């Protein structure tokens, strides 16, 4: 929705989304690809709904700020098909989790061919539905917080370079346990990195691109 705010030509966006996942999760003990016994078998029904808004403040032809927010609502429903015994804990359960995520983007265009940007905000990272339903008193999605600073450079009409340094913290780092087909929470984690992308339009029907990504990942706890 384009609209005026003082002398600024702003733009307001509002939207919603819905997603449904039906998952059959299995892990078998096998020898020479012959299945001998089930180690994990669960039916997972996952639903997610979101509402998001965004406002673009265009102060002039060089500088603009985007402010946004997103609200997510998840439902996790797990039906563990294996009986509980001394070697297997039952993961059946139901839970809902929500999260509000603010966003902020700042873009400054020095010229038509040179742009700098600073993006910051929070969201959520993926989780194991089986672990989500075990903690039925926890109704918040695991938060991810991050930021990046970079630039976009056009050299001529055919060559584009993008570079950025970034940082991201995850509230829970889930590590896969292959013997049991489950995950365990190892606490919070941090990632920092550098991204570099290049794209060359060789002809109207042929282009080449290259990407270099360097990241360091650590456990915080």
mmCIF file of C-alpha atoms in Angstrom:
data_model
loop_
_atom_site.group_PDB
_atom_site.id
_atom_site.type_symbol
_atom_site.label_atom_id
_atom_site.label_comp_id
_atom_site.label_asym_id
_atom_site.label_seq_id
_atom_site.Cartn_x
_atom_site.Cartn_y
_atom_site.Cartn_z
ATOM 1 C CA UNK A 1 0.000 0.000 0.000
ATOM 2 C CA UNK A 2 1.863 3.168 -1.134
ATOM 3 C CA UNK A 3 1.042 6.253 0.922
ATOM 4 C CA UNK A 4 2.356 9.678 1.915
ATOM 5 C CA UNK A 5 3.854 10.477 5.338
ATOM 6 C CA UNK A 6 4.794 14.136 5.335
ATOM 7 C CA UNK A 7 7.102 14.623 2.361
ATOM 8 C CA UNK A 8 8.010 10.931 2.237
ATOM 9 C CA UNK A 9 6.677 8.388 -0.263
ATOM 10 C CA UNK A 10 6.224 5.387 2.029
ATOM 11 C CA UNK A 11 5.005 1.867 1.388
ATOM 12 C CA UNK A 12 3.112 -0.352 3.847
ATOM 13 C CA UNK A 13 2.925 -4.140 3.461
ATOM 14 C CA UNK A 14 0.730 -6.575 5.353
ATOM 15 C CA UNK A 15 0.467 -10.298 4.761
ATOM 16 C CA UNK A 16 -0.238 -13.699 6.209
ATOM 17 C CA UNK A 17 0.802 -17.285 5.596
ATOM 18 C CA UNK A 18 -0.282 -20.793 6.515
ATOM 19 C CA UNK A 19 1.639 -24.049 6.258
ATOM 20 C CA UNK A 20 0.819 -27.675 7.103
ATOM 21 C CA UNK A 21 3.347 -30.519 7.357
ATOM 22 C CA UNK A 22 2.555 -34.215 7.661
ATOM 23 C CA UNK A 23 5.715 -36.131 8.633
ATOM 24 C CA UNK A 24 6.357 -39.821 9.190
ATOM 25 C CA UNK A 25 9.676 -40.060 11.019
ATOM 26 C CA UNK A 26 11.448 -43.441 11.117
ATOM 27 C CA UNK A 27 14.829 -44.897 12.053
ATOM 28 C CA UNK A 28 15.643 -48.611 11.710
ATOM 29 C CA UNK A 29 18.460 -50.786 12.983
ATOM 30 C CA UNK A 30 19.666 -52.494 9.811
ATOM 31 C CA UNK A 31 22.425 -54.857 8.747
ATOM 32 C CA UNK A 32 23.473 -54.903 5.082
ATOM 33 C CA UNK A 33 20.385 -52.803 4.314
ATOM 34 C CA UNK A 34 18.063 -55.398 5.873
ATOM 35 C CA UNK A 35 15.735 -53.789 8.427
ATOM 36 C CA UNK A 36 15.777 -55.643 11.752
ATOM 37 C CA UNK A 37 13.991 -53.432 14.279
ATOM 38 C CA UNK A 38 12.556 -49.940 14.600
ATOM 39 C CA UNK A 39 14.440 -47.439 16.732
ATOM 40 C CA UNK A 40 12.075 -44.522 16.050
ATOM 41 C CA UNK A 41 8.658 -44.245 14.416
ATOM 42 C CA UNK A 42 6.406 -41.244 14.907
ATOM 43 C CA UNK A 43 3.679 -39.384 13.054
ATOM 44 C CA UNK A 44 4.137 -35.611 13.312
ATOM 45 C CA UNK A 45 1.436 -33.082 12.444
ATOM 46 C CA UNK A 46 2.792 -29.532 12.326
ATOM 47 C CA UNK A 47 0.820 -26.370 11.548
ATOM 48 C CA UNK A 48 2.066 -22.788 11.338
ATOM 49 C CA UNK A 49 0.306 -19.467 10.824
ATOM 50 C CA UNK A 50 1.953 -16.055 10.567
ATOM 51 C CA UNK A 51 0.986 -12.394 10.285
ATOM 52 C CA UNK A 52 3.571 -9.817 9.187
ATOM 53 C CA UNK A 53 3.720 -6.062 8.565
ATOM 54 C CA UNK A 54 6.399 -3.826 7.046
ATOM 55 C CA UNK A 55 6.744 -0.072 6.572
ATOM 56 C CA UNK A 56 9.264 1.528 4.208
ATOM 57 C CA UNK A 57 10.314 5.090 5.144
ATOM 58 C CA UNK A 58 11.917 6.687 2.077
ATOM 59 C CA UNK A 59 13.534 9.881 3.386
ATOM 60 C CA UNK A 60 15.107 10.791 0.045
ATOM 61 C CA UNK A 61 16.467 9.113 -3.070
ATOM 62 C CA UNK A 62 19.574 7.980 -1.152
ATOM 63 C CA UNK A 63 18.317 6.761 2.226
ATOM 64 C CA UNK A 64 15.455 4.542 3.354
ATOM 65 C CA UNK A 65 14.578 2.531 6.461
ATOM 66 C CA UNK A 66 12.358 -0.546 6.623
ATOM 67 C CA UNK A 67 10.690 -1.462 9.926
ATOM 68 C CA UNK A 68 8.757 -4.683 10.213
ATOM 69 C CA UNK A 69 7.408 -7.328 12.531
ATOM 70 C CA UNK A 70 6.143 -10.888 12.263
ATOM 71 C CA UNK A 71 4.028 -12.996 14.613
ATOM 72 C CA UNK A 72 4.236 -16.784 14.278
ATOM 73 C CA UNK A 73 1.964 -19.411 15.816
ATOM 74 C CA UNK A 74 2.954 -23.090 15.655
ATOM 75 C CA UNK A 75 1.122 -26.246 16.638
ATOM 76 C CA UNK A 76 3.055 -29.486 17.223
ATOM 77 C CA UNK A 77 1.179 -32.797 17.492
ATOM 78 C CA UNK A 78 3.288 -35.963 17.823
ATOM 79 C CA UNK A 79 2.006 -39.544 17.852
ATOM 80 C CA UNK A 80 4.814 -41.941 18.830
ATOM 81 C CA UNK A 81 3.984 -45.374 17.413
ATOM 82 C CA UNK A 82 6.584 -47.334 19.417
ATOM 83 C CA UNK A 83 5.707 -48.690 22.866
ATOM 84 C CA UNK A 84 7.558 -47.319 25.874
ATOM 85 C CA UNK A 85 10.124 -49.618 27.478
ATOM 86 C CA UNK A 86 13.566 -49.467 29.079
ATOM 87 C CA UNK A 87 15.209 -48.469 25.782
ATOM 88 C CA UNK A 88 12.601 -46.107 24.340
ATOM 89 C CA UNK A 89 10.871 -43.067 25.803
ATOM 90 C CA UNK A 90 7.495 -42.182 24.341
ATOM 91 C CA UNK A 91 7.499 -38.828 22.544
ATOM 92 C CA UNK A 92 3.760 -38.418 22.038
ATOM 93 C CA UNK A 93 2.345 -35.054 22.973
ATOM 94 C CA UNK A 94 0.839 -31.727 21.917
ATOM 95 C CA UNK A 95 2.122 -28.180 22.271
ATOM 96 C CA UNK A 96 1.817 -24.732 20.731
ATOM 97 C CA UNK A 97 4.559 -22.111 20.480
ATOM 98 C CA UNK A 98 4.488 -18.441 19.423
ATOM 99 C CA UNK A 99 6.973 -15.657 18.803
ATOM 100 C CA UNK A 100 7.001 -12.000 17.746
ATOM 101 C CA UNK A 101 10.020 -11.025 15.631
ATOM 102 C CA UNK A 102 10.993 -7.381 14.956
ATOM 103 C CA UNK A 103 13.054 -6.381 11.898
ATOM 104 C CA UNK A 104 15.049 -3.288 10.913
ATOM 105 C CA UNK A 105 16.758 -2.612 7.564
ATOM 106 C CA UNK A 106 18.716 0.543 6.693
ATOM 107 C CA UNK A 107 19.794 1.138 3.079
ATOM 108 C CA UNK A 108 21.940 4.027 1.869
ATOM 109 C CA UNK A 109 22.583 4.454 -1.865
ATOM 110 C CA UNK A 110 25.674 6.572 -2.448
ATOM 111 C CA UNK A 111 24.973 6.421 -6.172
ATOM 112 C CA UNK A 112 23.068 4.232 -8.581
ATOM 113 C CA UNK A 113 25.971 1.768 -8.611
ATOM 114 C CA UNK A 114 26.933 1.726 -4.909
ATOM 115 C CA UNK A 115 24.744 0.796 -1.964
ATOM 116 C CA UNK A 116 25.384 0.064 1.726
ATOM 117 C CA UNK A 117 22.984 -1.808 3.993
ATOM 118 C CA UNK A 118 22.590 -2.682 7.664
ATOM 119 C CA UNK A 119 20.014 -5.322 8.573
ATOM 120 C CA UNK A 120 19.127 -6.501 12.083
ATOM 121 C CA UNK A 121 16.330 -8.417 13.697
ATOM 122 C CA UNK A 122 15.160 -11.638 15.210
ATOM 123 C CA UNK A 123 13.273 -14.696 14.098
ATOM 124 C CA UNK A 124 13.174 -18.344 15.084
ATOM 125 C CA UNK A 125 15.163 -21.409 14.130
ATOM 126 C CA UNK A 126 13.935 -24.917 13.442
ATOM 127 C CA UNK A 127 13.240 -27.321 16.272
ATOM 128 C CA UNK A 128 12.411 -30.985 16.789
ATOM 129 C CA UNK A 129 8.655 -31.374 17.172
ATOM 130 C CA UNK A 130 9.226 -34.356 19.491
ATOM 131 C CA UNK A 131 11.274 -32.245 21.904
ATOM 132 C CA UNK A 132 8.778 -29.370 21.633
ATOM 133 C CA UNK A 133 5.885 -31.455 22.926
ATOM 134 C CA UNK A 134 7.954 -32.847 25.818
ATOM 135 C CA UNK A 135 8.274 -29.348 27.306
ATOM 136 C CA UNK A 136 4.574 -28.524 27.232
ATOM 137 C CA UNK A 137 5.013 -25.490 29.524
ATOM 138 C CA UNK A 138 7.303 -23.777 27.034
ATOM 139 C CA UNK A 139 5.197 -21.847 24.531
ATOM 140 C CA UNK A 140 7.938 -19.803 22.822
ATOM 141 C CA UNK A 141 9.677 -20.719 19.597
ATOM 142 C CA UNK A 142 13.495 -20.853 19.881
ATOM 143 C CA UNK A 143 14.717 -17.364 19.038
ATOM 144 C CA UNK A 144 17.404 -16.465 16.514
ATOM 145 C CA UNK A 145 18.942 -12.962 16.624
ATOM 146 C CA UNK A 146 21.243 -11.625 13.946
ATOM 147 C CA UNK A 147 22.595 -8.679 11.990
ATOM 148 C CA UNK A 148 24.614 -8.015 8.846
ATOM 149 C CA UNK A 149 26.455 -5.093 7.279
ATOM 150 C CA UNK A 150 27.440 -4.999 3.651
ATOM 151 C CA UNK A 151 27.505 -3.316 0.291
ATOM 152 C CA UNK A 152 26.249 -3.872 -3.249
ATOM 153 C CA UNK A 153 28.400 -2.624 -6.128
ATOM 154 C CA UNK A 154 27.505 -2.424 -9.825
ATOM 155 C CA UNK A 155 30.490 -2.043 -12.133
ATOM 156 C CA UNK A 156 28.970 -1.376 -15.498
ATOM 157 C CA UNK A 157 25.692 -2.945 -16.551
ATOM 158 C CA UNK A 158 26.891 -6.551 -16.417
ATOM 159 C CA UNK A 159 28.934 -7.084 -13.245
ATOM 160 C CA UNK A 160 27.580 -7.037 -9.671
ATOM 161 C CA UNK A 161 29.501 -7.616 -6.430
ATOM 162 C CA UNK A 162 27.897 -8.080 -3.009
ATOM 163 C CA UNK A 163 29.827 -8.386 0.260
ATOM 164 C CA UNK A 164 28.595 -8.668 3.848
ATOM 165 C CA UNK A 165 29.782 -9.516 7.351
ATOM 166 C CA UNK A 166 27.172 -11.103 9.605
ATOM 167 C CA UNK A 167 26.489 -12.492 13.071
ATOM 168 C CA UNK A 168 23.706 -14.744 14.396
ATOM 169 C CA UNK A 169 22.884 -16.266 17.802
ATOM 170 C CA UNK A 170 20.604 -19.290 18.192
ATOM 171 C CA UNK A 171 18.812 -19.946 21.478
ATOM 172 C CA UNK A 172 18.998 -23.748 21.213
ATOM 173 C CA UNK A 173 21.460 -25.790 19.192
ATOM 174 C CA UNK A 174 20.003 -29.227 18.498
ATOM 175 C CA UNK A 175 22.478 -32.057 17.822
ATOM 176 C CA UNK A 176 21.238 -35.198 16.081
ATOM 177 C CA UNK A 177 21.672 -38.472 17.972
ATOM 178 C CA UNK A 178 21.948 -41.057 15.207
ATOM 179 C CA UNK A 179 21.682 -44.160 17.405
ATOM 180 C CA UNK A 180 18.285 -43.126 18.754
ATOM 181 C CA UNK A 181 16.991 -41.035 15.861
ATOM 182 C CA UNK A 182 16.379 -38.106 18.216
ATOM 183 C CA UNK A 183 17.996 -34.774 19.042
ATOM 184 C CA UNK A 184 19.483 -33.264 22.170
ATOM 185 C CA UNK A 185 19.724 -29.618 23.167
ATOM 186 C CA UNK A 186 23.338 -28.460 23.556
ATOM 187 C CA UNK A 187 22.474 -24.900 24.561
ATOM 188 C CA UNK A 188 22.895 -21.648 22.699
ATOM 189 C CA UNK A 189 25.290 -21.146 19.786
ATOM 190 C CA UNK A 190 26.829 -18.298 17.771
ATOM 191 C CA UNK A 191 27.799 -17.923 14.124
ATOM 192 C CA UNK A 192 29.868 -15.173 12.534
ATOM 193 C CA UNK A 193 30.855 -15.008 8.901
ATOM 194 C CA UNK A 194 31.647 -13.209 5.680
ATOM 195 C CA UNK A 195 29.740 -13.607 2.397
ATOM 196 C CA UNK A 196 31.006 -12.524 -1.010
ATOM 197 C CA UNK A 197 28.994 -12.905 -4.234
ATOM 198 C CA UNK A 198 29.838 -11.979 -7.820
ATOM 199 C CA UNK A 199 27.658 -12.159 -10.932
ATOM 200 C CA UNK A 200 28.643 -11.464 -14.529
ATOM 201 C CA UNK A 201 26.172 -11.196 -17.409
ATOM 202 C CA UNK A 202 28.285 -12.501 -20.302
ATOM 203 C CA UNK A 203 25.571 -12.413 -22.961
ATOM 204 C CA UNK A 204 21.794 -11.845 -22.787
ATOM 205 C CA UNK A 205 21.353 -15.622 -22.408
ATOM 206 C CA UNK A 206 24.510 -16.562 -20.418
ATOM 207 C CA UNK A 207 25.773 -15.474 -17.007
ATOM 208 C CA UNK A 208 28.376 -16.689 -14.507
ATOM 209 C CA UNK A 209 28.353 -16.322 -10.742
ATOM 210 C CA UNK A 210 30.659 -17.185 -7.845
ATOM 211 C CA UNK A 211 30.084 -17.247 -4.090
ATOM 212 C CA UNK A 212 32.528 -17.392 -1.196
ATOM 213 C CA UNK A 213 31.173 -17.990 2.305
ATOM 214 C CA UNK A 214 33.320 -18.226 5.435
ATOM 215 C CA UNK A 215 31.730 -18.906 8.845
ATOM 216 C CA UNK A 216 32.797 -19.781 12.370
ATOM 217 C CA UNK A 217 30.364 -21.627 14.645
ATOM 218 C CA UNK A 218 30.763 -21.977 18.423
ATOM 219 C CA UNK A 219 28.756 -23.116 21.430
ATOM 220 C CA UNK A 220 28.189 -20.243 23.854
ATOM 221 C CA UNK A 221 27.344 -22.296 26.949
#
